[in-house]
C-alpha cells in the first residue's frame, strides 16, 4: 500500500488531493475496505473516511473519495489551518492472514489565505455598494423629476394669476372696447345787419335789384353770442 504525494503545502480555502495505491497478488474477488486516517503531532490516528471495493464514490461535507481501482483518491475540501497534519491510508482485507496494511505518512501544511489586493477589494466594495448606488441614482432622478414638476406648476400658477389680474379691468370697463365718443360742434345762427351810408345812396333806377354781401366772421374761443343771448344780455 503506497500513499502519495509525500508533502503538500496549500493555502486555506483550497483543496488537497492524495492517492492511495494497493497491490494484491491474488485478487480473486476478495472483499476489502480502505480507511483514511489523520495524525496530529504524532498523536493517535483518527479515522476520517472509508470506501469499500464496490463503492465507486463517497462524499461527505469535508472529504470526497473516488474509487479508481487499484488507486483510490481522497480530496480534502475547503482547507483550514487546523487540517494540517499527517495522513495515510489503511487497507483492511477479509479472509486474509494479514487483515490490516498501512501506508506511509504524507504531510499536509495549510497556510493562511493570501491577503486580497486592493484591485480585488475594490470590485467587492463596489458590488457591496451597488444597491446603495442604485438607490442614490433613483433618488436623484425622483428629485429632479419633482423639481421639474414644481417649476411647471409654478409657471402655470403665475400665468393663471396674471390672467385673473388683467381680466377684471376688461370686464369692468367695457366702454374701452367701444369707439370713442365724437364731439359734435353746434352752430348758432345769427342775423347780421349792415348799415348803409345815407349819403352815398344810389338812385333806385341805377341800383341793382338784389345785392349779396359776404363776410367772414372769426369768433374767439368762448362760445359766440347769438341774437337771442345778446337780447338777454341787454335786458
PDB file of C-alpha atoms in Angstrom:
ATOM      1  CA  UNK A   1       0.000   0.000   0.000  1.00  0.00           C
ATOM      2  CA  UNK A   2       1.505   3.325  -1.062  1.00  0.00           C
ATOM      3  CA  UNK A   3       0.368   6.849  -0.299  1.00  0.00           C
ATOM      4  CA  UNK A   4       1.445   9.990  -2.196  1.00  0.00           C
ATOM      5  CA  UNK A   5       2.384  12.779  -2.576  1.00  0.00           C
ATOM      6  CA  UNK A   6       4.594  12.778   0.481  1.00  0.00           C
ATOM      7  CA  UNK A   7       4.235  16.521   1.139  1.00  0.00           C
ATOM      8  CA  UNK A   8       1.658  19.188   0.280  1.00  0.00           C
ATOM      9  CA  UNK A   9       1.635  22.878   1.216  1.00  0.00           C
ATOM     10  CA  UNK A  10      -1.557  24.686   0.277  1.00  0.00           C
ATOM     11  CA  UNK A  11      -3.376  27.899   1.296  1.00  0.00           C
ATOM     12  CA  UNK A  12      -6.572  27.872   3.284  1.00  0.00           C
ATOM     13  CA  UNK A  13      -9.760  27.762   1.252  1.00  0.00           C
ATOM     14  CA  UNK A  14      -8.441  25.339  -1.373  1.00  0.00           C
ATOM     15  CA  UNK A  15      -8.422  21.544  -1.516  1.00  0.00           C
ATOM     16  CA  UNK A  16      -5.760  18.847  -1.118  1.00  0.00           C
ATOM     17  CA  UNK A  17      -5.642  15.588  -3.106  1.00  0.00           C
ATOM     18  CA  UNK A  18      -3.889  12.369  -2.046  1.00  0.00           C
ATOM     19  CA  UNK A  19      -3.746   8.949  -3.742  1.00  0.00           C
ATOM     20  CA  UNK A  20      -3.583   5.524  -2.194  1.00  0.00           C
ATOM     21  CA  UNK A  21      -2.459   2.586  -4.396  1.00  0.00           C
ATOM     22  CA  UNK A  22      -2.994  -1.010  -3.398  1.00  0.00           C
ATOM     23  CA  UNK A  23      -1.453  -4.156  -4.911  1.00  0.00           C
ATOM     24  CA  UNK A  24      -2.787  -7.632  -4.181  1.00  0.00           C
ATOM     25  CA  UNK A  25      -1.008 -10.728  -5.536  1.00  0.00           C
ATOM     26  CA  UNK A  26      -4.122 -12.830  -5.681  1.00  0.00           C
ATOM     27  CA  UNK A  27      -7.120 -10.610  -6.206  1.00  0.00           C
ATOM     28  CA  UNK A  28      -9.758 -13.236  -6.757  1.00  0.00           C
ATOM     29  CA  UNK A  29     -12.695 -11.110  -5.829  1.00  0.00           C
ATOM     30  CA  UNK A  30     -11.860 -10.842  -2.159  1.00  0.00           C
ATOM     31  CA  UNK A  31     -13.637  -8.174  -0.218  1.00  0.00           C
ATOM     32  CA  UNK A  32     -11.676  -5.252   1.240  1.00  0.00           C
ATOM     33  CA  UNK A  33     -12.173  -1.742   2.532  1.00  0.00           C
ATOM     34  CA  UNK A  34      -9.904   1.280   2.508  1.00  0.00           C
ATOM     35  CA  UNK A  35      -9.761   3.592   5.509  1.00  0.00           C
ATOM     36  CA  UNK A  36      -8.218   7.089   5.679  1.00  0.00           C
ATOM     37  CA  UNK A  37      -6.530   8.351   8.821  1.00  0.00           C
ATOM     38  CA  UNK A  38      -5.151  11.612  10.167  1.00  0.00           C
ATOM     39  CA  UNK A  39      -2.434  12.167  12.781  1.00  0.00           C
ATOM     40  CA  UNK A  40      -1.834  15.426  14.618  1.00  0.00           C
ATOM     41  CA  UNK A  41       1.545  15.997  16.303  1.00  0.00           C
ATOM     42  CA  UNK A  42       2.278  12.269  16.077  1.00  0.00           C
ATOM     43  CA  UNK A  43      -0.658  11.529  18.319  1.00  0.00           C
ATOM     44  CA  UNK A  44      -3.144   8.734  17.995  1.00  0.00           C
ATOM     45  CA  UNK A  45      -4.556   8.396  14.490  1.00  0.00           C
ATOM     46  CA  UNK A  46      -8.143   9.362  13.792  1.00  0.00           C
ATOM     47  CA  UNK A  47     -10.257   7.703  11.092  1.00  0.00           C
ATOM     48  CA  UNK A  48     -11.696  10.356   8.789  1.00  0.00           C
ATOM     49  CA  UNK A  49     -13.238   8.433   5.853  1.00  0.00           C
ATOM     50  CA  UNK A  50     -13.846   4.970   4.397  1.00  0.00           C
ATOM     51  CA  UNK A  51     -14.614   3.496   0.999  1.00  0.00           C
ATOM     52  CA  UNK A  52     -15.274  -0.126   0.009  1.00  0.00           C
ATOM     53  CA  UNK A  53     -14.192  -2.027  -3.074  1.00  0.00           C
ATOM     54  CA  UNK A  54     -17.636  -1.989  -4.699  1.00  0.00           C
ATOM     55  CA  UNK A  55     -18.364   1.667  -3.940  1.00  0.00           C
ATOM     56  CA  UNK A  56     -17.341   3.982  -6.828  1.00  0.00           C
ATOM     57  CA  UNK A  57     -17.505   7.212  -4.846  1.00  0.00           C
ATOM     58  CA  UNK A  58     -18.194   8.503  -1.363  1.00  0.00           C
ATOM     59  CA  UNK A  59     -18.632  12.131  -0.403  1.00  0.00           C
ATOM     60  CA  UNK A  60     -19.022  13.901   2.905  1.00  0.00           C
ATOM     61  CA  UNK A  61     -19.046  17.571   3.828  1.00  0.00           C
ATOM     62  CA  UNK A  62     -15.260  17.538   4.188  1.00  0.00           C
ATOM     63  CA  UNK A  63     -13.974  14.637   2.039  1.00  0.00           C
ATOM     64  CA  UNK A  64     -14.527  13.238  -1.455  1.00  0.00           C
ATOM     65  CA  UNK A  65     -13.337   9.660  -2.087  1.00  0.00           C
ATOM     66  CA  UNK A  66     -13.184   8.145  -5.582  1.00  0.00           C
ATOM     67  CA  UNK A  67     -12.527   4.501  -6.457  1.00  0.00           C
ATOM     68  CA  UNK A  68     -10.139   4.034  -9.403  1.00  0.00           C
ATOM     69  CA  UNK A  69      -9.008   0.501  -8.544  1.00  0.00           C
ATOM     70  CA  UNK A  70      -6.192  -0.126  -7.837  1.00  0.00           C
ATOM     71  CA  UNK A  71      -5.845   3.599  -6.996  1.00  0.00           C
ATOM     72  CA  UNK A  72      -8.094   5.458  -4.603  1.00  0.00           C
ATOM     73  CA  UNK A  73      -8.266   9.236  -4.475  1.00  0.00           C
ATOM     74  CA  UNK A  74      -9.168  11.375  -1.490  1.00  0.00           C
ATOM     75  CA  UNK A  75      -9.833  15.130  -1.702  1.00  0.00           C
ATOM     76  CA  UNK A  76      -9.840  17.250   1.448  1.00  0.00           C
ATOM     77  CA  UNK A  77     -12.236  20.132   0.706  1.00  0.00           C
ATOM     78  CA  UNK A  78     -12.324  23.705   1.987  1.00  0.00           C
ATOM     79  CA  UNK A  79      -8.980  23.594   3.746  1.00  0.00           C
ATOM     80  CA  UNK A  80      -8.444  25.250   7.110  1.00  0.00           C
ATOM     81  CA  UNK A  81      -5.196  25.635   9.025  1.00  0.00           C
ATOM     82  CA  UNK A  82      -6.346  23.017  11.514  1.00  0.00           C
ATOM     83  CA  UNK A  83      -6.383  20.491   8.636  1.00  0.00           C
ATOM     84  CA  UNK A  84      -2.593  20.456   8.779  1.00  0.00           C
ATOM     85  CA  UNK A  85      -1.174  17.099   9.859  1.00  0.00           C
ATOM     86  CA  UNK A  86      -0.089  13.648   8.655  1.00  0.00           C
ATOM     87  CA  UNK A  87      -2.395  11.494   6.547  1.00  0.00           C
ATOM     88  CA  UNK A  88      -2.227   7.826   5.477  1.00  0.00           C
ATOM     89  CA  UNK A  89      -4.491   5.040   4.275  1.00  0.00           C
ATOM     90  CA  UNK A  90      -5.086   1.528   5.625  1.00  0.00           C
ATOM     91  CA  UNK A  91      -6.220  -1.486   3.647  1.00  0.00           C
ATOM     92  CA  UNK A  92      -8.469  -3.882   5.509  1.00  0.00           C
ATOM     93  CA  UNK A  93      -8.894  -7.280   3.798  1.00  0.00           C
ATOM     94  CA  UNK A  94     -11.247 -10.050   4.735  1.00  0.00           C
ATOM     95  CA  UNK A  95     -10.401 -13.759   4.751  1.00  0.00           C
ATOM     96  CA  UNK A  96      -6.696 -12.983   4.524  1.00  0.00           C
ATOM     97  CA  UNK A  97      -3.923 -13.700   7.057  1.00  0.00           C
ATOM     98  CA  UNK A  98      -2.830 -10.049   7.161  1.00  0.00           C
ATOM     99  CA  UNK A  99      -6.039  -8.159   7.598  1.00  0.00           C
ATOM    100  CA  UNK A 100      -4.585  -4.646   8.018  1.00  0.00           C
ATOM    101  CA  UNK A 101      -1.908  -2.987   5.907  1.00  0.00           C
ATOM    102  CA  UNK A 102      -0.968   0.684   6.399  1.00  0.00           C
ATOM    103  CA  UNK A 103       0.715   3.072   4.001  1.00  0.00           C
ATOM    104  CA  UNK A 104       3.448   5.550   4.666  1.00  0.00           C
ATOM    105  CA  UNK A 105       2.591   9.011   6.022  1.00  0.00           C
ATOM    106  CA  UNK A 106       2.159  12.138   3.925  1.00  0.00           C
ATOM    107  CA  UNK A 107       2.298  15.572   5.462  1.00  0.00           C
ATOM    108  CA  UNK A 108      -0.143  18.425   4.743  1.00  0.00           C
ATOM    109  CA  UNK A 109       0.595  22.039   5.661  1.00  0.00           C
ATOM    110  CA  UNK A 110      -2.233  24.556   5.296  1.00  0.00           C
ATOM    111  CA  UNK A 111      -1.081  28.168   5.249  1.00  0.00           C
ATOM    112  CA  UNK A 112      -3.140  31.305   5.851  1.00  0.00           C
ATOM    113  CA  UNK A 113      -5.257  32.533   2.989  1.00  0.00           C
ATOM    114  CA  UNK A 114      -3.495  35.142   0.832  1.00  0.00           C
ATOM    115  CA  UNK A 115      -4.494  38.711   1.559  1.00  0.00           C
ATOM    116  CA  UNK A 116      -6.703  40.286  -1.043  1.00  0.00           C
ATOM    117  CA  UNK A 117      -5.132  43.056  -3.040  1.00  0.00           C
ATOM    118  CA  UNK A 118      -6.700  46.463  -3.425  1.00  0.00           C
ATOM    119  CA  UNK A 119      -7.678  45.627  -7.002  1.00  0.00           C
ATOM    120  CA  UNK A 120      -9.644  42.676  -5.625  1.00  0.00           C
ATOM    121  CA  UNK A 121     -11.128  44.630  -2.734  1.00  0.00           C
ATOM    122  CA  UNK A 122     -12.399  47.454  -4.872  1.00  0.00           C
ATOM    123  CA  UNK A 123     -14.763  45.341  -7.003  1.00  0.00           C
ATOM    124  CA  UNK A 124     -16.119  43.690  -3.846  1.00  0.00           C
ATOM    125  CA  UNK A 125     -16.742  47.048  -2.303  1.00  0.00           C
ATOM    126  CA  UNK A 126     -18.408  48.183  -5.472  1.00  0.00           C
ATOM    127  CA  UNK A 127     -20.545  45.051  -5.553  1.00  0.00           C
ATOM    128  CA  UNK A 128     -21.484  45.529  -1.918  1.00  0.00           C
ATOM    129  CA  UNK A 129     -22.348  49.146  -2.525  1.00  0.00           C
ATOM    130  CA  UNK A 130     -24.151  48.556  -5.818  1.00  0.00           C
ATOM    131  CA  UNK A 131     -27.633  48.509  -4.182  1.00  0.00           C
ATOM    132  CA  UNK A 132     -26.853  51.779  -2.391  1.00  0.00           C
ATOM    133  CA  UNK A 133     -25.553  53.275  -5.634  1.00  0.00           C
ATOM    134  CA  UNK A 134     -28.736  52.286  -7.462  1.00  0.00           C
ATOM    135  CA  UNK A 135     -30.844  53.770  -4.661  1.00  0.00           C
ATOM    136  CA  UNK A 136     -28.903  57.030  -4.837  1.00  0.00           C
ATOM    137  CA  UNK A 137     -29.390  57.235  -8.618  1.00  0.00           C
ATOM    138  CA  UNK A 138     -33.125  56.570  -8.323  1.00  0.00           C
ATOM    139  CA  UNK A 139     -33.443  59.165  -5.556  1.00  0.00           C
ATOM    140  CA  UNK A 140     -31.649  61.735  -7.706  1.00  0.00           C
ATOM    141  CA  UNK A 141     -33.953  61.024 -10.650  1.00  0.00           C
ATOM    142  CA  UNK A 142     -37.036  61.378  -8.445  1.00  0.00           C
ATOM    143  CA  UNK A 143     -35.786  64.675  -7.008  1.00  0.00           C
ATOM    144  CA  UNK A 144     -35.055  66.016 -10.484  1.00  0.00           C
ATOM    145  CA  UNK A 145     -38.486  64.997 -11.740  1.00  0.00           C
ATOM    146  CA  UNK A 146     -40.102  66.618  -8.699  1.00  0.00           C
ATOM    147  CA  UNK A 147     -38.218  69.862  -9.303  1.00  0.00           C
ATOM    148  CA  UNK A 148     -39.343  69.938 -12.955  1.00  0.00           C
ATOM    149  CA  UNK A 149     -42.968  69.335 -11.944  1.00  0.00           C
ATOM    150  CA  UNK A 150     -42.793  72.118  -9.357  1.00  0.00           C
ATOM    151  CA  UNK A 151     -41.366  74.534 -11.934  1.00  0.00           C
ATOM    152  CA  UNK A 152     -44.129  73.716 -14.414  1.00  0.00           C
ATOM    153  CA  UNK A 153     -46.797  74.053 -11.736  1.00  0.00           C
ATOM    154  CA  UNK A 154     -45.362  77.395 -10.582  1.00  0.00           C
ATOM    155  CA  UNK A 155     -45.264  78.724 -14.141  1.00  0.00           C
ATOM    156  CA  UNK A 156     -48.869  77.711 -14.780  1.00  0.00           C
ATOM    157  CA  UNK A 157     -49.967  79.243 -11.477  1.00  0.00           C
ATOM    158  CA  UNK A 158     -48.262  82.578 -12.190  1.00  0.00           C
ATOM    159  CA  UNK A 159     -49.700  82.665 -15.708  1.00  0.00           C
ATOM    160  CA  UNK A 160     -53.202  81.948 -14.418  1.00  0.00           C
ATOM    161  CA  UNK A 161     -52.941  84.633 -11.763  1.00  0.00           C
ATOM    162  CA  UNK A 162     -51.777  87.200 -14.295  1.00  0.00           C
ATOM    163  CA  UNK A 163     -54.774  86.338 -16.424  1.00  0.00           C
ATOM    164  CA  UNK A 164     -57.067  86.874 -13.421  1.00  0.00           C
ATOM    165  CA  UNK A 165     -55.493  90.247 -12.649  1.00  0.00           C
ATOM    166  CA  UNK A 166     -55.869  91.504 -16.200  1.00  0.00           C
ATOM    167  CA  UNK A 167     -59.354  90.116 -16.662  1.00  0.00           C
ATOM    168  CA  UNK A 168     -61.378  92.369 -14.247  1.00  0.00           C
ATOM    169  CA  UNK A 169     -60.361  95.660 -15.870  1.00  0.00           C
ATOM    170  CA  UNK A 170     -61.625  94.362 -19.194  1.00  0.00           C
ATOM    171  CA  UNK A 171     -64.852  93.256 -17.547  1.00  0.00           C
ATOM    172  CA  UNK A 172     -65.266  96.431 -15.501  1.00  0.00           C
ATOM    173  CA  UNK A 173     -64.524  98.806 -18.386  1.00  0.00           C
ATOM    174  CA  UNK A 174     -66.494  97.541 -21.333  1.00  0.00           C
ATOM    175  CA  UNK A 175     -66.615 101.071 -22.747  1.00  0.00           C
ATOM    176  CA  UNK A 176     -62.965 100.747 -23.755  1.00  0.00           C
ATOM    177  CA  UNK A 177     -63.972  98.363 -26.437  1.00  0.00           C
ATOM    178  CA  UNK A 178     -66.488 100.832 -27.913  1.00  0.00           C
ATOM    179  CA  UNK A 179     -65.481 103.529 -30.363  1.00  0.00           C
ATOM    180  CA  UNK A 180     -64.677 106.899 -28.718  1.00  0.00           C
ATOM    181  CA  UNK A 181     -67.397 109.478 -28.472  1.00  0.00           C
ATOM    182  CA  UNK A 182     -67.130 112.076 -31.222  1.00  0.00           C
ATOM    183  CA  UNK A 183     -67.931 115.561 -30.123  1.00  0.00           C
ATOM    184  CA  UNK A 184     -70.359 117.313 -32.413  1.00  0.00           C
ATOM    185  CA  UNK A 185     -69.922 121.008 -32.711  1.00  0.00           C
ATOM    186  CA  UNK A 186     -73.036 123.157 -32.686  1.00  0.00           C
ATOM    187  CA  UNK A 187     -73.760 126.006 -34.989  1.00  0.00           C
ATOM    188  CA  UNK A 188     -75.507 129.157 -33.821  1.00  0.00           C
ATOM    189  CA  UNK A 189     -77.124 131.187 -36.498  1.00  0.00           C
ATOM    190  CA  UNK A 190     -77.470 134.950 -36.262  1.00  0.00           C
ATOM    191  CA  UNK A 191     -78.561 137.821 -38.355  1.00  0.00           C
ATOM    192  CA  UNK A 192     -76.007 140.321 -39.483  1.00  0.00           C
ATOM    193  CA  UNK A 193     -77.232 143.827 -40.198  1.00  0.00           C
ATOM    194  CA  UNK A 194     -75.172 146.096 -42.383  1.00  0.00           C
ATOM    195  CA  UNK A 195     -75.602 149.832 -42.173  1.00  0.00           C
ATOM    196  CA  UNK A 196     -75.667 151.667 -45.421  1.00  0.00           C
ATOM    197  CA  UNK A 197     -74.184 155.002 -45.983  1.00  0.00           C
ATOM    198  CA  UNK A 198     -77.069 157.514 -46.282  1.00  0.00           C
ATOM    199  CA  UNK A 199     -75.059 159.997 -48.235  1.00  0.00           C
ATOM    200  CA  UNK A 200     -73.948 157.700 -50.957  1.00  0.00           C
ATOM    201  CA  UNK A 201     -77.187 156.073 -51.760  1.00  0.00           C
ATOM    202  CA  UNK A 202     -77.542 155.295 -55.365  1.00  0.00           C
ATOM    203  CA  UNK A 203     -80.684 156.185 -57.278  1.00  0.00           C
ATOM    204  CA  UNK A 204     -83.146 153.393 -57.387  1.00  0.00           C
ATOM    205  CA  UNK A 205     -83.019 153.184 -61.113  1.00  0.00           C
ATOM    206  CA  UNK A 206     -79.257 152.559 -61.117  1.00  0.00           C
ATOM    207  CA  UNK A 207     -79.154 150.267 -58.026  1.00  0.00           C
ATOM    208  CA  UNK A 208     -79.199 146.626 -58.695  1.00  0.00           C
ATOM    209  CA  UNK A 209     -82.285 144.815 -57.704  1.00  0.00           C
ATOM    210  CA  UNK A 210     -80.526 142.384 -55.422  1.00  0.00           C
ATOM    211  CA  UNK A 211     -77.181 142.644 -53.714  1.00  0.00           C
ATOM    212  CA  UNK A 212     -75.427 139.905 -51.844  1.00  0.00           C
ATOM    213  CA  UNK A 213     -72.965 140.718 -49.087  1.00  0.00           C
ATOM    214  CA  UNK A 214     -70.358 138.180 -47.874  1.00  0.00           C
ATOM    215  CA  UNK A 215     -68.474 138.406 -44.641  1.00  0.00           C
ATOM    216  CA  UNK A 216     -66.006 136.180 -42.819  1.00  0.00           C
ATOM    217  CA  UNK A 217     -66.547 136.148 -39.093  1.00  0.00           C
ATOM    218  CA  UNK A 218     -63.955 134.778 -36.682  1.00  0.00           C
ATOM    219  CA  UNK A 219     -65.232 134.080 -33.192  1.00  0.00           C
ATOM    220  CA  UNK A 220     -62.981 133.869 -30.155  1.00  0.00           C
ATOM    221  CA  UNK A 221     -62.618 130.597 -28.262  1.00  0.00           C
ATOM    222  CA  UNK A 222     -65.523 131.409 -25.972  1.00  0.00           C
ATOM    223  CA  UNK A 223     -68.968 130.495 -27.032  1.00  0.00           C
ATOM    224  CA  UNK A 224     -70.353 133.004 -29.564  1.00  0.00           C
ATOM    225  CA  UNK A 225     -73.302 135.180 -28.590  1.00  0.00           C
ATOM    226  CA  UNK A 226     -76.394 134.553 -30.546  1.00  0.00           C
ATOM    227  CA  UNK A 227     -79.000 137.267 -31.087  1.00  0.00           C
ATOM    228  CA  UNK A 228     -81.189 135.635 -28.502  1.00  0.00           C
ATOM    229  CA  UNK A 229     -78.353 135.639 -25.977  1.00  0.00           C
ATOM    230  CA  UNK A 230     -77.455 139.242 -26.885  1.00  0.00           C
ATOM    231  CA  UNK A 231     -81.014 140.350 -26.228  1.00  0.00           C
ATOM    232  CA  UNK A 232     -80.942 138.641 -22.854  1.00  0.00           C
ATOM    233  CA  UNK A 233     -77.658 140.314 -22.150  1.00  0.00           C
ATOM    234  CA  UNK A 234     -79.064 143.752 -22.978  1.00  0.00           C
ATOM    235  CA  UNK A 235     -82.075 143.134 -20.756  1.00  0.00           C
TER     236      UNK A 235
END
